[in-house]
Amino acid sequence: MELETLIGILGAVLSSISFLPQVIKIWKTKSAADLSLPTILLLSANAATWLMYGVIKNAIPLAITNAIMLTMLLIIVFF
């Protein structure tokens, strides 16, 4: 496997799980009071935009990565 592909996969994995620690903390503490809602909403809009771009360009890894990120961000907004 080429170095470029490995770096892309690593980036996708790290992006996908980047909000998981925050989701777990919110789940355990039942509080998201210290988070900035505007920031989370902007990050959600960013992930949604990249998701749409990935779908339009048929870039499945990009779409999947941002679908996972968007899901975690929306869970944060829900809590």
PDB file of N, CA and C in Angstrom:
ATOM      1  N   MET A   1       0.855  -1.173   0.000  1.00  0.00           N
ATOM      2  CA  MET A   1       0.000   0.000   0.000  1.00  0.00           C
ATOM      3  C   MET A   1       0.904   1.241   0.000  1.00  0.00           C
ATOM      4  N   GLU A   2       0.514   2.226  -0.780  1.00  0.00           N
ATOM      5  CA  GLU A   2       1.313   3.446  -0.884  1.00  0.00           C
ATOM      6  C   GLU A   2       1.198   4.301   0.373  1.00  0.00           C
ATOM      7  N   LEU A   3       2.248   5.074   0.639  1.00  0.00           N
ATOM      8  CA  LEU A   3       2.270   5.962   1.793  1.00  0.00           C
ATOM      9  C   LEU A   3       1.106   6.949   1.737  1.00  0.00           C
ATOM     10  N   GLU A   4       0.803   7.458   0.562  1.00  0.00           N
ATOM     11  CA  GLU A   4      -0.310   8.409   0.389  1.00  0.00           C
ATOM     12  C   GLU A   4      -1.634   7.798   0.834  1.00  0.00           C
ATOM     13  N   THR A   5      -1.857   6.553   0.480  1.00  0.00           N
ATOM     14  CA  THR A   5      -3.088   5.858   0.861  1.00  0.00           C
ATOM     15  C   THR A   5      -3.137   5.636   2.367  1.00  0.00           C
ATOM     16  N   LEU A   6      -2.020   5.225   2.939  1.00  0.00           N
ATOM     17  CA  LEU A   6      -1.963   5.014   4.388  1.00  0.00           C
ATOM     18  C   LEU A   6      -2.230   6.306   5.154  1.00  0.00           C
ATOM     19  N   ILE A   7      -1.665   7.414   4.686  1.00  0.00           N
ATOM     20  CA  ILE A   7      -1.901   8.704   5.336  1.00  0.00           C
ATOM     21  C   ILE A   7      -3.375   9.096   5.215  1.00  0.00           C
ATOM     22  N   GLY A   8      -3.963   8.855   4.060  1.00  0.00           N
ATOM     23  CA  GLY A   8      -5.386   9.149   3.864  1.00  0.00           C
ATOM     24  C   GLY A   8      -6.275   8.328   4.779  1.00  0.00           C
ATOM     25  N   ILE A   9      -5.967   7.060   4.917  1.00  0.00           N
ATOM     26  CA  ILE A   9      -6.739   6.181   5.799  1.00  0.00           C
ATOM     27  C   ILE A   9      -6.591   6.629   7.243  1.00  0.00           C
ATOM     28  N   LEU A  10      -5.368   6.939   7.664  1.00  0.00           N
ATOM     29  CA  LEU A  10      -5.135   7.405   9.024  1.00  0.00           C
ATOM     30  C   LEU A  10      -5.905   8.695   9.295  1.00  0.00           C
ATOM     31  N   GLY A  11      -5.866   9.620   8.347  1.00  0.00           N
ATOM     32  CA  GLY A  11      -6.615  10.867   8.497  1.00  0.00           C
ATOM     33  C   GLY A  11      -8.106  10.618   8.618  1.00  0.00           C
ATOM     34  N   ALA A  12      -8.631   9.713   7.815  1.00  0.00           N
ATOM     35  CA  ALA A  12     -10.059   9.398   7.854  1.00  0.00           C
ATOM     36  C   ALA A  12     -10.445   8.775   9.193  1.00  0.00           C
ATOM     37  N   VAL A  13      -9.620   7.865   9.685  1.00  0.00           N
ATOM     38  CA  VAL A  13      -9.907   7.218  10.970  1.00  0.00           C
ATOM     39  C   VAL A  13      -9.859   8.246  12.100  1.00  0.00           C
ATOM     40  N   LEU A  14      -8.806   9.073  12.113  1.00  0.00           N
ATOM     41  CA  LEU A  14      -8.689  10.075  13.168  1.00  0.00           C
ATOM     42  C   LEU A  14      -9.831  11.084  13.117  1.00  0.00           C
ATOM     43  N   SER A  15     -10.211  11.503  11.922  1.00  0.00           N
ATOM     44  CA  SER A  15     -11.344  12.434  11.793  1.00  0.00           C
ATOM     45  C   SER A  15     -12.629  11.786  12.286  1.00  0.00           C
ATOM     46  N   SER A  16     -12.812  10.528  11.941  1.00  0.00           N
ATOM     47  CA  SER A  16     -14.041   9.826  12.308  1.00  0.00           C
ATOM     48  C   SER A  16     -14.206   9.681  13.812  1.00  0.00           C
ATOM     49  N   ILE A  17     -13.106   9.471  14.506  1.00  0.00           N
ATOM     50  CA  ILE A  17     -13.210   9.235  15.946  1.00  0.00           C
ATOM     51  C   ILE A  17     -12.880  10.467  16.781  1.00  0.00           C
ATOM     52  N   SER A  18     -12.613  11.589  16.142  1.00  0.00           N
ATOM     53  CA  SER A  18     -12.142  12.774  16.870  1.00  0.00           C
ATOM     54  C   SER A  18     -13.132  13.295  17.913  1.00  0.00           C
ATOM     55  N   PHE A  19     -14.418  13.118  17.695  1.00  0.00           N
ATOM     56  CA  PHE A  19     -15.409  13.620  18.647  1.00  0.00           C
ATOM     57  C   PHE A  19     -15.901  12.529  19.594  1.00  0.00           C
ATOM     58  N   LEU A  20     -15.432  11.312  19.429  1.00  0.00           N
ATOM     59  CA  LEU A  20     -15.880  10.207  20.274  1.00  0.00           C
ATOM     60  C   LEU A  20     -15.572  10.437  21.759  1.00  0.00           C
ATOM     61  N   PRO A  21     -14.375  10.906  22.138  1.00  0.00           N
ATOM     62  CA  PRO A  21     -14.143  11.154  23.569  1.00  0.00           C
ATOM     63  C   PRO A  21     -15.127  12.172  24.151  1.00  0.00           C
ATOM     64  N   GLN A  22     -15.490  13.193  23.381  1.00  0.00           N
ATOM     65  CA  GLN A  22     -16.432  14.198  23.867  1.00  0.00           C
ATOM     66  C   GLN A  22     -17.825  13.592  24.018  1.00  0.00           C
ATOM     67  N   VAL A  23     -18.230  12.770  23.063  1.00  0.00           N
ATOM     68  CA  VAL A  23     -19.536  12.111  23.142  1.00  0.00           C
ATOM     69  C   VAL A  23     -19.587  11.214  24.375  1.00  0.00           C
ATOM     70  N   ILE A  24     -18.529  10.457  24.622  1.00  0.00           N
ATOM     71  CA  ILE A  24     -18.483   9.571  25.793  1.00  0.00           C
ATOM     72  C   ILE A  24     -18.554  10.383  27.084  1.00  0.00           C
ATOM     73  N   LYS A  25     -17.807  11.486  27.151  1.00  0.00           N
ATOM     74  CA  LYS A  25     -17.823  12.320  28.357  1.00  0.00           C
ATOM     75  C   LYS A  25     -19.213  12.898  28.599  1.00  0.00           C
ATOM     76  N   ILE A  26     -19.851  13.387  27.553  1.00  0.00           N
ATOM     77  CA  ILE A  26     -21.204  13.941  27.693  1.00  0.00           C
ATOM     78  C   ILE A  26     -22.167  12.848  28.146  1.00  0.00           C
ATOM     79  N   TRP A  27     -22.033  11.674  27.568  1.00  0.00           N
ATOM     80  CA  TRP A  27     -22.903  10.547  27.929  1.00  0.00           C
ATOM     81  C   TRP A  27     -22.754  10.203  29.415  1.00  0.00           C
ATOM     82  N   LYS A  28     -21.508  10.156  29.893  1.00  0.00           N
ATOM     83  CA  LYS A  28     -21.251   9.788  31.287  1.00  0.00           C
ATOM     84  C   LYS A  28     -21.697  10.873  32.265  1.00  0.00           C
ATOM     85  N   THR A  29     -21.405  12.135  31.941  1.00  0.00           N
ATOM     86  CA  THR A  29     -21.722  13.229  32.868  1.00  0.00           C
ATOM     87  C   THR A  29     -23.133  13.762  32.688  1.00  0.00           C
ATOM     88  N   LYS A  30     -23.768  13.409  31.572  1.00  0.00           N
ATOM     89  CA  LYS A  30     -25.109  13.898  31.226  1.00  0.00           C
ATOM     90  C   LYS A  30     -25.142  15.424  31.144  1.00  0.00           C
ATOM     91  N   SER A  31     -24.004  16.024  30.761  1.00  0.00           N
ATOM     92  CA  SER A  31     -23.932  17.473  30.661  1.00  0.00           C
ATOM     93  C   SER A  31     -23.021  17.889  29.509  1.00  0.00           C
ATOM     94  N   ALA A  32     -23.517  18.843  28.735  1.00  0.00           N
ATOM     95  CA  ALA A  32     -22.719  19.449  27.665  1.00  0.00           C
ATOM     96  C   ALA A  32     -22.673  20.955  27.866  1.00  0.00           C
ATOM     97  N   ALA A  33     -22.886  21.375  29.101  1.00  0.00           N
ATOM     98  CA  ALA A  33     -23.010  22.798  29.422  1.00  0.00           C
ATOM     99  C   ALA A  33     -21.756  23.599  29.090  1.00  0.00           C
ATOM    100  N   ASP A  34     -20.588  22.988  29.153  1.00  0.00           N
ATOM    101  CA  ASP A  34     -19.344  23.717  28.923  1.00  0.00           C
ATOM    102  C   ASP A  34     -18.977  23.845  27.444  1.00  0.00           C
ATOM    103  N   LEU A  35     -19.751  23.265  26.564  1.00  0.00           N
ATOM    104  CA  LEU A  35     -19.441  23.330  25.143  1.00  0.00           C
ATOM    105  C   LEU A  35     -20.091  24.553  24.498  1.00  0.00           C
ATOM    106  N   SER A  36     -19.455  25.038  23.450  1.00  0.00           N
ATOM    107  CA  SER A  36     -19.985  26.169  22.700  1.00  0.00           C
ATOM    108  C   SER A  36     -20.924  25.644  21.610  1.00  0.00           C
ATOM    109  N   LEU A  37     -22.213  25.917  21.750  1.00  0.00           N
ATOM    110  CA  LEU A  37     -23.180  25.454  20.761  1.00  0.00           C
ATOM    111  C   LEU A  37     -22.892  26.028  19.371  1.00  0.00           C
ATOM    112  N   PRO A  38     -22.556  27.321  19.238  1.00  0.00           N
ATOM    113  CA  PRO A  38     -22.232  27.821  17.895  1.00  0.00           C
ATOM    114  C   PRO A  38     -21.061  27.070  17.244  1.00  0.00           C
ATOM    115  N   THR A  39     -20.067  26.722  18.030  1.00  0.00           N
ATOM    116  CA  THR A  39     -18.933  25.975  17.481  1.00  0.00           C
ATOM    117  C   THR A  39     -19.375  24.600  17.008  1.00  0.00           C
ATOM    118  N   ILE A  40     -20.151  23.907  17.810  1.00  0.00           N
ATOM    119  CA  ILE A  40     -20.618  22.568  17.446  1.00  0.00           C
ATOM    120  C   ILE A  40     -21.498  22.642  16.200  1.00  0.00           C
ATOM    121  N   LEU A  41     -22.348  23.669  16.105  1.00  0.00           N
ATOM    122  CA  LEU A  41     -23.209  23.826  14.929  1.00  0.00           C
ATOM    123  C   LEU A  41     -22.386  24.129  13.676  1.00  0.00           C
ATOM    124  N   LEU A  42     -21.354  24.947  13.809  1.00  0.00           N
ATOM    125  CA  LEU A  42     -20.483  25.235  12.661  1.00  0.00           C
ATOM    126  C   LEU A  42     -19.721  23.983  12.227  1.00  0.00           C
ATOM    127  N   LEU A  43     -19.235  23.213  13.182  1.00  0.00           N
ATOM    128  CA  LEU A  43     -18.569  21.955  12.848  1.00  0.00           C
ATOM    129  C   LEU A  43     -19.536  20.983  12.177  1.00  0.00           C
ATOM    130  N   SER A  44     -20.796  20.981  12.620  1.00  0.00           N
ATOM    131  CA  SER A  44     -21.813  20.131  12.001  1.00  0.00           C
ATOM    132  C   SER A  44     -22.077  20.557  10.565  1.00  0.00           C
ATOM    133  N   ALA A  45     -22.183  21.867  10.348  1.00  0.00           N
ATOM    134  CA  ALA A  45     -22.385  22.381   8.985  1.00  0.00           C
ATOM    135  C   ALA A  45     -21.194  22.032   8.101  1.00  0.00           C
ATOM    136  N   ASN A  46     -19.993  22.114   8.660  1.00  0.00           N
ATOM    137  CA  ASN A  46     -18.787  21.749   7.918  1.00  0.00           C
ATOM    138  C   ASN A  46     -18.822  20.274   7.512  1.00  0.00           C
ATOM    139  N   ALA A  47     -19.137  19.404   8.472  1.00  0.00           N
ATOM    140  CA  ALA A  47     -19.194  17.969   8.179  1.00  0.00           C
ATOM    141  C   ALA A  47     -20.292  17.662   7.159  1.00  0.00           C
ATOM    142  N   ALA A  48     -21.434  18.337   7.277  1.00  0.00           N
ATOM    143  CA  ALA A  48     -22.531  18.118   6.328  1.00  0.00           C
ATOM    144  C   ALA A  48     -22.130  18.543   4.917  1.00  0.00           C
ATOM    145  N   THR A  49     -21.414  19.656   4.830  1.00  0.00           N
ATOM    146  CA  THR A  49     -20.971  20.139   3.522  1.00  0.00           C
ATOM    147  C   THR A  49     -19.978  19.167   2.890  1.00  0.00           C
ATOM    148  N   TRP A  50     -19.008  18.700   3.676  1.00  0.00           N
ATOM    149  CA  TRP A  50     -18.050  17.734   3.152  1.00  0.00           C
ATOM    150  C   TRP A  50     -18.719  16.405   2.813  1.00  0.00           C
ATOM    151  N   LEU A  51     -19.727  16.028   3.584  1.00  0.00           N
ATOM    152  CA  LEU A  51     -20.485  14.816   3.275  1.00  0.00           C
ATOM    153  C   LEU A  51     -21.164  14.949   1.914  1.00  0.00           C
ATOM    154  N   MET A  52     -21.831  16.075   1.691  1.00  0.00           N
ATOM    155  CA  MET A  52     -22.488  16.300   0.393  1.00  0.00           C
ATOM    156  C   MET A  52     -21.470  16.307  -0.741  1.00  0.00           C
ATOM    157  N   TYR A  53     -20.326  16.947  -0.528  1.00  0.00           N
ATOM    158  CA  TYR A  53     -19.273  16.982  -1.532  1.00  0.00           C
ATOM    159  C   TYR A  53     -18.795  15.569  -1.855  1.00  0.00           C
ATOM    160  N   GLY A  54     -18.589  14.764  -0.809  1.00  0.00           N
ATOM    161  CA  GLY A  54     -18.159  13.388  -1.017  1.00  0.00           C
ATOM    162  C   GLY A  54     -19.170  12.574  -1.803  1.00  0.00           C
ATOM    163  N   VAL A  55     -20.451  12.798  -1.535  1.00  0.00           N
ATOM    164  CA  VAL A  55     -21.503  12.087  -2.270  1.00  0.00           C
ATOM    165  C   VAL A  55     -21.527  12.542  -3.729  1.00  0.00           C
ATOM    166  N   ILE A  56     -21.484  13.856  -3.952  1.00  0.00           N
ATOM    167  CA  ILE A  56     -21.515  14.400  -5.313  1.00  0.00           C
ATOM    168  C   ILE A  56     -20.324  13.900  -6.129  1.00  0.00           C
ATOM    169  N   LYS A  57     -19.142  13.873  -5.527  1.00  0.00           N
ATOM    170  CA  LYS A  57     -17.919  13.457  -6.216  1.00  0.00           C
ATOM    171  C   LYS A  57     -17.704  11.947  -6.186  1.00  0.00           C
ATOM    172  N   ASN A  58     -18.636  11.219  -5.566  1.00  0.00           N
ATOM    173  CA  ASN A  58     -18.535   9.777  -5.415  1.00  0.00           C
ATOM    174  C   ASN A  58     -17.239   9.383  -4.688  1.00  0.00           C
ATOM    175  N   ALA A  59     -16.855  10.220  -3.730  1.00  0.00           N
ATOM    176  CA  ALA A  59     -15.683   9.966  -2.896  1.00  0.00           C
ATOM    177  C   ALA A  59     -16.186   9.303  -1.611  1.00  0.00           C
ATOM    178  N   ILE A  60     -16.386   8.010  -1.680  1.00  0.00           N
ATOM    179  CA  ILE A  60     -17.023   7.264  -0.598  1.00  0.00           C
ATOM    180  C   ILE A  60     -16.281   7.395   0.733  1.00  0.00           C
ATOM    181  N   PRO A  61     -14.947   7.276   0.773  1.00  0.00           N
ATOM    182  CA  PRO A  61     -14.268   7.442   2.072  1.00  0.00           C
ATOM    183  C   PRO A  61     -14.519   8.817   2.693  1.00  0.00           C
ATOM    184  N   LEU A  62     -14.518   9.853   1.886  1.00  0.00           N
ATOM    185  CA  LEU A  62     -14.785  11.205   2.375  1.00  0.00           C
ATOM    186  C   LEU A  62     -16.212  11.301   2.914  1.00  0.00           C
ATOM    187  N   ALA A  63     -17.153  10.736   2.181  1.00  0.00           N
ATOM    188  CA  ALA A  63     -18.551  10.766   2.609  1.00  0.00           C
ATOM    189  C   ALA A  63     -18.753   9.991   3.911  1.00  0.00           C
ATOM    190  N   ILE A  64     -18.162   8.822   4.004  1.00  0.00           N
ATOM    191  CA  ILE A  64     -18.318   8.000   5.210  1.00  0.00           C
ATOM    192  C   ILE A  64     -17.700   8.687   6.423  1.00  0.00           C
ATOM    193  N   THR A  65     -16.498   9.216   6.251  1.00  0.00           N
ATOM    194  CA  THR A  65     -15.821   9.915   7.349  1.00  0.00           C
ATOM    195  C   THR A  65     -16.681  11.049   7.881  1.00  0.00           C
ATOM    196  N   ASN A  66     -17.211  11.855   6.981  1.00  0.00           N
ATOM    197  CA  ASN A  66     -17.999  13.008   7.416  1.00  0.00           C
ATOM    198  C   ASN A  66     -19.384  12.615   7.902  1.00  0.00           C
ATOM    199  N   ALA A  67     -19.930  11.510   7.434  1.00  0.00           N
ATOM    200  CA  ALA A  67     -21.197  11.015   7.972  1.00  0.00           C
ATOM    201  C   ALA A  67     -21.013  10.597   9.433  1.00  0.00           C
ATOM    202  N   ILE A  68     -19.893   9.940   9.729  1.00  0.00           N
ATOM    203  CA  ILE A  68     -19.608   9.537  11.105  1.00  0.00           C
ATOM    204  C   ILE A  68     -19.404  10.769  11.983  1.00  0.00           C
ATOM    205  N   MET A  69     -18.621  11.728  11.491  1.00  0.00           N
ATOM    206  CA  MET A  69     -18.390  12.960  12.261  1.00  0.00           C
ATOM    207  C   MET A  69     -19.699  13.698  12.512  1.00  0.00           C
ATOM    208  N   LEU A  70     -20.520  13.822  11.471  1.00  0.00           N
ATOM    209  CA  LEU A  70     -21.789  14.530  11.603  1.00  0.00           C
ATOM    210  C   LEU A  70     -22.691  13.831  12.615  1.00  0.00           C
ATOM    211  N   THR A  71     -22.710  12.525  12.590  1.00  0.00           N
ATOM    212  CA  THR A  71     -23.518  11.772  13.547  1.00  0.00           C
ATOM    213  C   THR A  71     -23.088  12.073  14.980  1.00  0.00           C
ATOM    214  N   MET A  72     -21.785  12.043  15.232  1.00  0.00           N
ATOM    215  CA  MET A  72     -21.305  12.324  16.592  1.00  0.00           C
ATOM    216  C   MET A  72     -21.598  13.765  16.999  1.00  0.00           C
ATOM    217  N   LEU A  73     -21.432  14.700  16.075  1.00  0.00           N
ATOM    218  CA  LEU A  73     -21.729  16.100  16.386  1.00  0.00           C
ATOM    219  C   LEU A  73     -23.208  16.298  16.687  1.00  0.00           C
ATOM    220  N   LEU A  74     -24.069  15.626  15.944  1.00  0.00           N
ATOM    221  CA  LEU A  74     -25.504  15.762  16.200  1.00  0.00           C
ATOM    222  C   LEU A  74     -25.891  15.115  17.535  1.00  0.00           C
ATOM    223  N   ILE A  75     -25.180  14.066  17.923  1.00  0.00           N
ATOM    224  CA  ILE A  75     -25.414  13.485  19.247  1.00  0.00           C
ATOM    225  C   ILE A  75     -25.033  14.506  20.315  1.00  0.00           C
ATOM    226  N   ILE A  76     -23.914  15.183  20.102  1.00  0.00           N
ATOM    227  CA  ILE A  76     -23.507  16.226  21.058  1.00  0.00           C
ATOM    228  C   ILE A  76     -24.558  17.316  21.140  1.00  0.00           C
ATOM    229  N   VAL A  77     -25.074  17.770  19.994  1.00  0.00           N
ATOM    230  CA  VAL A  77     -26.122  18.804  19.989  1.00  0.00           C
ATOM    231  C   VAL A  77     -27.367  18.298  20.703  1.00  0.00           C
ATOM    232  N   PHE A  78     -27.720  17.038  20.479  1.00  0.00           N
ATOM    233  CA  PHE A  78     -28.898  16.461  21.127  1.00  0.00           C
ATOM    234  C   PHE A  78     -28.764  16.511  22.647  1.00  0.00           C
ATOM    235  N   PHE A  79     -27.592  16.175  23.163  1.00  0.00           N
ATOM    236  CA  PHE A  79     -27.391  16.184  24.617  1.00  0.00           C
ATOM    237  C   PHE A  79     -27.224  17.591  25.130  1.00  0.00           C
TER     238      PHE A  79
END
